[in-house]
PDB file of C-alpha atoms in Angstrom:
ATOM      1  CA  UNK S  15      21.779 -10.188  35.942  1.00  0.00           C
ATOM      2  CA  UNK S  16      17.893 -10.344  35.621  1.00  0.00           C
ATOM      3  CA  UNK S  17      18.140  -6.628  35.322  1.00  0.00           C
ATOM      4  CA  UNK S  18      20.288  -6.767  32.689  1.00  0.00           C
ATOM      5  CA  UNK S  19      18.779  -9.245  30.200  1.00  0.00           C
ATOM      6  CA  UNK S  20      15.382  -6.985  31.071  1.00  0.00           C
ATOM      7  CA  UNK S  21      17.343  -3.906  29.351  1.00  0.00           C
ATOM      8  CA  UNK S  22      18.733  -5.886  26.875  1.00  0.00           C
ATOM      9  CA  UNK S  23      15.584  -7.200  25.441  1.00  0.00           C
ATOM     10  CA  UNK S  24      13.630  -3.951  25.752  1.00  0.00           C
ATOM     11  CA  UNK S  25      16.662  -2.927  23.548  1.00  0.00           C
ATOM     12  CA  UNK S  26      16.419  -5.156  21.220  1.00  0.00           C
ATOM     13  CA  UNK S  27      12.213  -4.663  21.158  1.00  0.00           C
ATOM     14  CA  UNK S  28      13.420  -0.893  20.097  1.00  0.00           C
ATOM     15  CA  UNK S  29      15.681  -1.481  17.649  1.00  0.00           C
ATOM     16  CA  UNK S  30      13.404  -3.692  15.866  1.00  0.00           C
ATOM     17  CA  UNK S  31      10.325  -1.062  15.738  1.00  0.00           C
ATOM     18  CA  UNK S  32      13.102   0.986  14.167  1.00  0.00           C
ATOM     19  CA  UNK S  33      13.827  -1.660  11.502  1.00  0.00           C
ATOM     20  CA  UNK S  34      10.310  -1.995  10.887  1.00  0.00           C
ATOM     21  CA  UNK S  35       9.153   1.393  10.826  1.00  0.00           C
ATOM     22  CA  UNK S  36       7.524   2.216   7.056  1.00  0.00           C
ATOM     23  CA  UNK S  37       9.757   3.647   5.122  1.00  0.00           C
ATOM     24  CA  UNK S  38       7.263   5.007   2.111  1.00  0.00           C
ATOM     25  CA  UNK S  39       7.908   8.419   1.420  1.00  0.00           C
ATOM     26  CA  UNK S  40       5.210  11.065   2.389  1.00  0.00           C
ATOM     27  CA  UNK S  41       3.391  11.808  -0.717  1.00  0.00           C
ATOM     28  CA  UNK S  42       3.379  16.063  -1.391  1.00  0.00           C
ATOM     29  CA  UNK S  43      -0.174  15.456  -2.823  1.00  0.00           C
ATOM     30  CA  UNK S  44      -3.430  15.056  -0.678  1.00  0.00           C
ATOM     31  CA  UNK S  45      -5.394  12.694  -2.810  1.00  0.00           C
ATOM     32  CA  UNK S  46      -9.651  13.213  -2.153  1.00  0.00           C
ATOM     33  CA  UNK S  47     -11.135   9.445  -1.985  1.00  0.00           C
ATOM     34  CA  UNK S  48     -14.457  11.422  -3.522  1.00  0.00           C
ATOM     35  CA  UNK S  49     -12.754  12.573  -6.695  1.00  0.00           C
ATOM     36  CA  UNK S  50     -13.517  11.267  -9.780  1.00  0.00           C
ATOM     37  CA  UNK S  51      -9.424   9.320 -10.906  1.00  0.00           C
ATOM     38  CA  UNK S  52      -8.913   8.209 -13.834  1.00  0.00           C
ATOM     39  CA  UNK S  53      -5.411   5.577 -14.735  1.00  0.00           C
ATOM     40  CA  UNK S  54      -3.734   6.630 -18.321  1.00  0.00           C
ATOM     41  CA  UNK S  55      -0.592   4.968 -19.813  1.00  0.00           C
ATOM     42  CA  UNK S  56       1.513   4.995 -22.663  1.00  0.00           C
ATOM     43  CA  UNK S  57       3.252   1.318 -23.171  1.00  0.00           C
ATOM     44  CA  UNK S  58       4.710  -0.252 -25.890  1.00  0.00           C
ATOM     45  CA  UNK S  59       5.811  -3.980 -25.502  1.00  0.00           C
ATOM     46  CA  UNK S  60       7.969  -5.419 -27.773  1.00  0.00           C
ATOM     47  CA  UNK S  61       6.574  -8.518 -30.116  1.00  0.00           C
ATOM     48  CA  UNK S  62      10.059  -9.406 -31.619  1.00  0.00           C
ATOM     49  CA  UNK S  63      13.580 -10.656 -30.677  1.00  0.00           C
ATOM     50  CA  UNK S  64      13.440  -9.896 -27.253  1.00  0.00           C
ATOM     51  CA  UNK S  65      13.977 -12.152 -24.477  1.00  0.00           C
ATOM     52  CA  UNK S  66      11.356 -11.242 -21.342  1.00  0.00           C
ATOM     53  CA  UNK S  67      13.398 -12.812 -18.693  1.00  0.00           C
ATOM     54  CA  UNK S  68      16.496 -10.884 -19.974  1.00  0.00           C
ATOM     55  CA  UNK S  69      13.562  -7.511 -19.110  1.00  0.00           C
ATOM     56  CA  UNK S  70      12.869  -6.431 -22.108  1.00  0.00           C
ATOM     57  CA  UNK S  71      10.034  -3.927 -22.480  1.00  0.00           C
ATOM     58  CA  UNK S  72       6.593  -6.818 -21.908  1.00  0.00           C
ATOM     59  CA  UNK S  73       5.654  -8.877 -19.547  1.00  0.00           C
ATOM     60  CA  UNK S  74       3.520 -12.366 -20.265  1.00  0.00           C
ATOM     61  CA  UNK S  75       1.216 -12.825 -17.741  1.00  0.00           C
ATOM     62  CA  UNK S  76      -0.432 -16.074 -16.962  1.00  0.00           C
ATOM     63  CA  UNK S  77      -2.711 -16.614 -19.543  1.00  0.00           C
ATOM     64  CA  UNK S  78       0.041 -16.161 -21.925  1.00  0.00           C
ATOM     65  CA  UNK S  79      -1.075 -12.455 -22.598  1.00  0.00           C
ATOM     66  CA  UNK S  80       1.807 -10.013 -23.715  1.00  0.00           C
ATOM     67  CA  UNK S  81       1.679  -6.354 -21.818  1.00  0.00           C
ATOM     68  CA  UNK S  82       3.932  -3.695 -21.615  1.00  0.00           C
ATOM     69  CA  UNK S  83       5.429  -2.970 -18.220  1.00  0.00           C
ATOM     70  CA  UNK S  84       3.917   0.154 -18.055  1.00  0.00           C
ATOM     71  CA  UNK S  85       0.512  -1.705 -18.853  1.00  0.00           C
ATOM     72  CA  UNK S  86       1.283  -4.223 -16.258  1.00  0.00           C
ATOM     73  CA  UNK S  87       1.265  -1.663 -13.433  1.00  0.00           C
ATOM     74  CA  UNK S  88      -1.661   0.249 -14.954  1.00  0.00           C
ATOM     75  CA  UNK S  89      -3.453  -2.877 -15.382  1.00  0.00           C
ATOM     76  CA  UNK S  90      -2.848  -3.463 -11.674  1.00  0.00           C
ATOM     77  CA  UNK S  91      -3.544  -0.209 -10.623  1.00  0.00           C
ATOM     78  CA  UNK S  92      -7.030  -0.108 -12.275  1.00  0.00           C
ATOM     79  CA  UNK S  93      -7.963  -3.827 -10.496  1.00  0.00           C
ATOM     80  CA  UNK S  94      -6.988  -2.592  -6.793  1.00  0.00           C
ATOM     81  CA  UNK S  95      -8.629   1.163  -7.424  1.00  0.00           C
ATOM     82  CA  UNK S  96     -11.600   0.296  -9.873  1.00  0.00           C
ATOM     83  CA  UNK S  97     -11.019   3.446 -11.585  1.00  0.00           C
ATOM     84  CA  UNK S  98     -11.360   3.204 -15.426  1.00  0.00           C
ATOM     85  CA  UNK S  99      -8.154   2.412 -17.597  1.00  0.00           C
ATOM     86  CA  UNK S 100      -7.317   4.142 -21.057  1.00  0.00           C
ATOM     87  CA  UNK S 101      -4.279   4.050 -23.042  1.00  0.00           C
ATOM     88  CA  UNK S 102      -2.105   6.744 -24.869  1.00  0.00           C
ATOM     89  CA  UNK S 103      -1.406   5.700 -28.396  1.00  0.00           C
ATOM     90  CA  UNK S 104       0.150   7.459 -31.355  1.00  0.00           C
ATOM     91  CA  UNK S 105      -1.481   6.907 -34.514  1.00  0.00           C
ATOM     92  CA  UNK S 106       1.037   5.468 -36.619  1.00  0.00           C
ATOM     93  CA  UNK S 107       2.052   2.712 -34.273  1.00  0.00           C
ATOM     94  CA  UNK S 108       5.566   2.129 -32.994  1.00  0.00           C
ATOM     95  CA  UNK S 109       7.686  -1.392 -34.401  1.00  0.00           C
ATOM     96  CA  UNK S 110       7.580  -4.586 -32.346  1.00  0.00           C
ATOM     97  CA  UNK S 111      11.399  -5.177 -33.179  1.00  0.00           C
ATOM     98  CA  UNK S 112      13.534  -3.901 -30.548  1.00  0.00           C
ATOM     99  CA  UNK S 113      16.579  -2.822 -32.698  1.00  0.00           C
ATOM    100  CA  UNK S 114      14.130  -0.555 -35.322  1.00  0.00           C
ATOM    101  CA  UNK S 115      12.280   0.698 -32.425  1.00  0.00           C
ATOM    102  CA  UNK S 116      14.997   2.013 -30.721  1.00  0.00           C
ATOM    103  CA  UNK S 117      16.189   4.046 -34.014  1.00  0.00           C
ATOM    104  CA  UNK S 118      12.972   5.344 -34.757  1.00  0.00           C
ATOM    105  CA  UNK S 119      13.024   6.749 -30.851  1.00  0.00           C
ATOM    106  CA  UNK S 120      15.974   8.102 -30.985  1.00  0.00           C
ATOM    107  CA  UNK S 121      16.216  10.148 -34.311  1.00  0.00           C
ATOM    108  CA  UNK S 122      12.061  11.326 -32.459  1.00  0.00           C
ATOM    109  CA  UNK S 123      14.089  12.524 -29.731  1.00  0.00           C
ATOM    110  CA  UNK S 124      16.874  13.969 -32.243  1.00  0.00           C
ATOM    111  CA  UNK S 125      14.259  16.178 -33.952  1.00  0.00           C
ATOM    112  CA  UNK S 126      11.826  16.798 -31.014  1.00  0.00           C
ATOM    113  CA  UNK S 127       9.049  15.108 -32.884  1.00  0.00           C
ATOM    114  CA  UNK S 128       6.066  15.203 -31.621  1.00  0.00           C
ATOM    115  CA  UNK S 129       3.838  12.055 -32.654  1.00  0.00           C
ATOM    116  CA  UNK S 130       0.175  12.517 -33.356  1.00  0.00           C
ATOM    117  CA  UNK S 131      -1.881  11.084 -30.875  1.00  0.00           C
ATOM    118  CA  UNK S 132      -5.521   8.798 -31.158  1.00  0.00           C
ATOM    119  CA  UNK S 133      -8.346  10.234 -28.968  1.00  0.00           C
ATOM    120  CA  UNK S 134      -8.512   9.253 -26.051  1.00  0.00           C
ATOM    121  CA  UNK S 135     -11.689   7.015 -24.646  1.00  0.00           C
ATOM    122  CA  UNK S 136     -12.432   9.114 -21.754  1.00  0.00           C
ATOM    123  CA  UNK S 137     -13.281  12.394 -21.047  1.00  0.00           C
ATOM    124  CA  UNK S 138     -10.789  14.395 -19.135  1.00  0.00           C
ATOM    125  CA  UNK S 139     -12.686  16.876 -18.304  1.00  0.00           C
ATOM    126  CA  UNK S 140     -14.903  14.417 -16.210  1.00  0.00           C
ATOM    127  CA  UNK S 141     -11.548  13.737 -13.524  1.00  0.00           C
ATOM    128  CA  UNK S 142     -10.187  15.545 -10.824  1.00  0.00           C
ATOM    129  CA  UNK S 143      -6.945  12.919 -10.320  1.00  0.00           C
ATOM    130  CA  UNK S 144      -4.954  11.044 -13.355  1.00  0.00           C
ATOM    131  CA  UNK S 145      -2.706   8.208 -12.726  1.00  0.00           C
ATOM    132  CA  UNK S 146      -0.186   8.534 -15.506  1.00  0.00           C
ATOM    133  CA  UNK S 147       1.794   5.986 -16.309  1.00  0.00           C
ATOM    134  CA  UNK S 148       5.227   5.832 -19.301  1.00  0.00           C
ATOM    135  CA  UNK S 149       8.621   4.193 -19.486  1.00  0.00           C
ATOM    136  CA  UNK S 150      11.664   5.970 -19.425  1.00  0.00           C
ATOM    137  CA  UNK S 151      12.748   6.079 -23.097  1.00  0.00           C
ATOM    138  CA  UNK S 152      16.763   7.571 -23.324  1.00  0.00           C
ATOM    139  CA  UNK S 153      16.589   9.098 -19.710  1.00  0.00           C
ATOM    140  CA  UNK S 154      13.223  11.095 -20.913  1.00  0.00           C
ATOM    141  CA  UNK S 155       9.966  11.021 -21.359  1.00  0.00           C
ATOM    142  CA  UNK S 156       8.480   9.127 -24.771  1.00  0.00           C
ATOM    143  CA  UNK S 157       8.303  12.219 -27.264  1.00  0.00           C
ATOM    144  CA  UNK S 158       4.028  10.429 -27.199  1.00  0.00           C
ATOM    145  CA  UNK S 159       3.779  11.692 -23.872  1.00  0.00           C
ATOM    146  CA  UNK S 160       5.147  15.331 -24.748  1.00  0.00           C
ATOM    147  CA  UNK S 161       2.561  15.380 -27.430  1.00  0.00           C
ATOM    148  CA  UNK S 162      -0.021  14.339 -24.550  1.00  0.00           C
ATOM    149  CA  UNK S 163       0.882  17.104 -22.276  1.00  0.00           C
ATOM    150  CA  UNK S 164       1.083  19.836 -24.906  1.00  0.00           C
ATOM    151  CA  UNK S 165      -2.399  18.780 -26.450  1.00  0.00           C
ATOM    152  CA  UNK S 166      -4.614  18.529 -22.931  1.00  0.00           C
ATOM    153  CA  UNK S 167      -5.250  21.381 -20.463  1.00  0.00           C
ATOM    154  CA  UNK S 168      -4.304  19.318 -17.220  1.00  0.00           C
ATOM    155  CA  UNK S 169      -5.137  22.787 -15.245  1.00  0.00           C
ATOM    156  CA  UNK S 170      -6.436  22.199 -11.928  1.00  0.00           C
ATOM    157  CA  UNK S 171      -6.071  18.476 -11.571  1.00  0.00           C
ATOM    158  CA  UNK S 172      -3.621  16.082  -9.739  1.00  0.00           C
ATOM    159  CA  UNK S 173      -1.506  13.831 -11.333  1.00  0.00           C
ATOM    160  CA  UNK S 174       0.116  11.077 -10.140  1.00  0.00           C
ATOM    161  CA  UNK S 175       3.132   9.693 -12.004  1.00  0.00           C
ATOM    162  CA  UNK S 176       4.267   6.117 -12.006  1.00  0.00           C
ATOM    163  CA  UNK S 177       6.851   4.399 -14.281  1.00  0.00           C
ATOM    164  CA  UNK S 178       9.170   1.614 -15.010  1.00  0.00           C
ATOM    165  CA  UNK S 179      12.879   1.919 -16.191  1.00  0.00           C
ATOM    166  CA  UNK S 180      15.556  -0.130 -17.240  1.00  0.00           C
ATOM    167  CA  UNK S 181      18.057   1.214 -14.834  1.00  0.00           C
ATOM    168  CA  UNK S 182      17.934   5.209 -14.534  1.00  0.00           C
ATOM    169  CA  UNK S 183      15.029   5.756 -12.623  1.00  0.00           C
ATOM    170  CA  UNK S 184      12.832   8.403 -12.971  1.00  0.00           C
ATOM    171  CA  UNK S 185      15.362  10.182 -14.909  1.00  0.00           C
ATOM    172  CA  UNK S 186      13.792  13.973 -13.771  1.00  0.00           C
ATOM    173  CA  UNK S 187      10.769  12.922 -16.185  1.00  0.00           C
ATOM    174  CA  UNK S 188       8.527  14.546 -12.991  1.00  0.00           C
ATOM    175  CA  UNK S 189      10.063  17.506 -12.991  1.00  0.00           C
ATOM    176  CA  UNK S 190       9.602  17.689 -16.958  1.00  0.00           C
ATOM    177  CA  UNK S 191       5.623  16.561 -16.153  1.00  0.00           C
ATOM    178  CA  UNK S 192       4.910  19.159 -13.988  1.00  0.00           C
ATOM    179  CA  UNK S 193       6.809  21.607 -16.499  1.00  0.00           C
ATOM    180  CA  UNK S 194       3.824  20.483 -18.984  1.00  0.00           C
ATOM    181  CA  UNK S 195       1.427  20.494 -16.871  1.00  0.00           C
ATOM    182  CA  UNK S 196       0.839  23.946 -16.568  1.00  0.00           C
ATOM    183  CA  UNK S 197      -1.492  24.671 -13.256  1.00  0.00           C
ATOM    184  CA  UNK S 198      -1.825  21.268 -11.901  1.00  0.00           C
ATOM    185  CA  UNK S 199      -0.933  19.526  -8.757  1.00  0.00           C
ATOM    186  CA  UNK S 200       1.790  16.637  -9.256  1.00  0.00           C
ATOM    187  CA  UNK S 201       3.026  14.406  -7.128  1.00  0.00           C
ATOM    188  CA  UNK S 202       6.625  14.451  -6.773  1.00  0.00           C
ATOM    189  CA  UNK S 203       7.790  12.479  -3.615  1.00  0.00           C
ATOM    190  CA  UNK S 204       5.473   9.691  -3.920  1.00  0.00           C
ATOM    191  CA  UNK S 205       6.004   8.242  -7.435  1.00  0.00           C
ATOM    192  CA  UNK S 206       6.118   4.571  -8.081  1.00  0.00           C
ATOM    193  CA  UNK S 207       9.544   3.887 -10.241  1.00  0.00           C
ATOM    194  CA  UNK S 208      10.019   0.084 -10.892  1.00  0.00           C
ATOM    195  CA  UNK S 209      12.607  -1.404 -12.888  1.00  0.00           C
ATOM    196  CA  UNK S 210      11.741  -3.377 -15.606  1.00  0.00           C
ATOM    197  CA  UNK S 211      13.271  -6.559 -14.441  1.00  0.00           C
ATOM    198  CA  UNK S 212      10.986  -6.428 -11.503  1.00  0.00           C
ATOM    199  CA  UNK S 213       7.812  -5.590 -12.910  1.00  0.00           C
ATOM    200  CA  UNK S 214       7.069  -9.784 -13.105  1.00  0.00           C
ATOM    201  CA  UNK S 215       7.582  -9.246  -9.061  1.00  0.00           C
ATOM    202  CA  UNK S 216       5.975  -6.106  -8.005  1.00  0.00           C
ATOM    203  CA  UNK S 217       2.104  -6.720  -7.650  1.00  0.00           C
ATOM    204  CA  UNK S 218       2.513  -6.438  -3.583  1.00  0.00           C
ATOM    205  CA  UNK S 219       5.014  -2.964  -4.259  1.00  0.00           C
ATOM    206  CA  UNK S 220       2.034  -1.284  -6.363  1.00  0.00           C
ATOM    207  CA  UNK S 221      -0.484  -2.267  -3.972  1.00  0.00           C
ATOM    208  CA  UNK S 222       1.760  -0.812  -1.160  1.00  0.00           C
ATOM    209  CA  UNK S 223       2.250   2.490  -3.343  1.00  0.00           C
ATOM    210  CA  UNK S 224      -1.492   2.933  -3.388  1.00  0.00           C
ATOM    211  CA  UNK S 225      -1.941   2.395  -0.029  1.00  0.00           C
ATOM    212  CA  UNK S 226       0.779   5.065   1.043  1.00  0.00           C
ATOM    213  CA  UNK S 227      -2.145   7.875  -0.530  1.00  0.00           C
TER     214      UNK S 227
END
């Protein structure tokens, strides 16, 4: 009998370190602690008519400050990494009313427009690894962040996507960045995808993601 409960509980002691075991996938890029990272995001929260808790595209932090999602987990990002933070924005800038900013996306997407961009506050040049960080607009990529990849030579450096949906996941948007980014190293396996009703929720899950480099 004694022998028995001894095999059961070294059973049970296995299955458990199988329950536990990390399930993070392996990234498929070997990111160098000594290179010079830099975090870049396009995000565009909506002011008007929208109900956060319902997930629309913002989150209100604590001090009452409105942020994107995609700014939330850029913004969190850039406090657990210290690397610097700069964000992609288009020059005529998008509506805060859901309803109009979802027709002006669409008929972008329609025509393939390609929005002009504001310079960017950091030198590329000067980084070996980019975060980049959008939502998924339509199942794709905001036409911004076609008009980012087509106007910077990303040759030679690793990126590092991350994102936040309202249901369809990363919607092949990686396979479309490392289509644009001729000659560099993305990441592919390892991409942090949150849905935009968790983003309120998912400090610990981005801190986990960075840890799994």
């Amino acid at each position: 009998m004694k022998k028995i409960l001894v095999l059961i509980l070294s059973l049970l002691f296995v299955l458990s370190g199988c329950f536990q075991a990390d399930n993070t996938k392996e990234s498929s890029t070997k990111v160098n602690p000594n290179d010079k990272a830099v975090i870049l995001y396009f995000s565009k929260p909506e002011m008007n008519d929208s109900d956060t808790v319902a997930g629309a595209s913002r989150v209100v932090t604590e001090n009452e400050e409105i942020l994107g999602n995609v700014e939330q987990l850029a913004t969190w990002i850039a406090e657990d990494t210290k690397y610097p933070l700069a964000k992609i924005e288009t020059t005529e800038n998008y509506p805060d009313d859901h309803e109009v900013l979802v027709d002006q996306a669409t008929t972008e997407r329609s025509s393939d427009f390609r929005p002009e961009l504001k310079p960017l506050n950091v030198d590329l040049t000067e980084y070996d690894t980019i975060y980049i960080g959008y939502p998924i607009w339509w199942s794709d990529l905001p036409m911004a962040m076609y008009s980012f990849f087509e106007k910077n030579d990303l040759a030679g450096k690793t990126i590092i996507p991350f994102s936040s949906h309202g249901g369809s996941g990363l919607a092949g948007t990686v396979e479309t960045v490392e289509k644009l980014s001729k000659d560099a190293s993305v990441e592919t396996s390892n991409v942090l995808s949150i849905s935009r009703d968790d983003i309120p929720n998912s400090r610990k899950e981005v801190e986990n993601w960075l840890k799994s480099f």
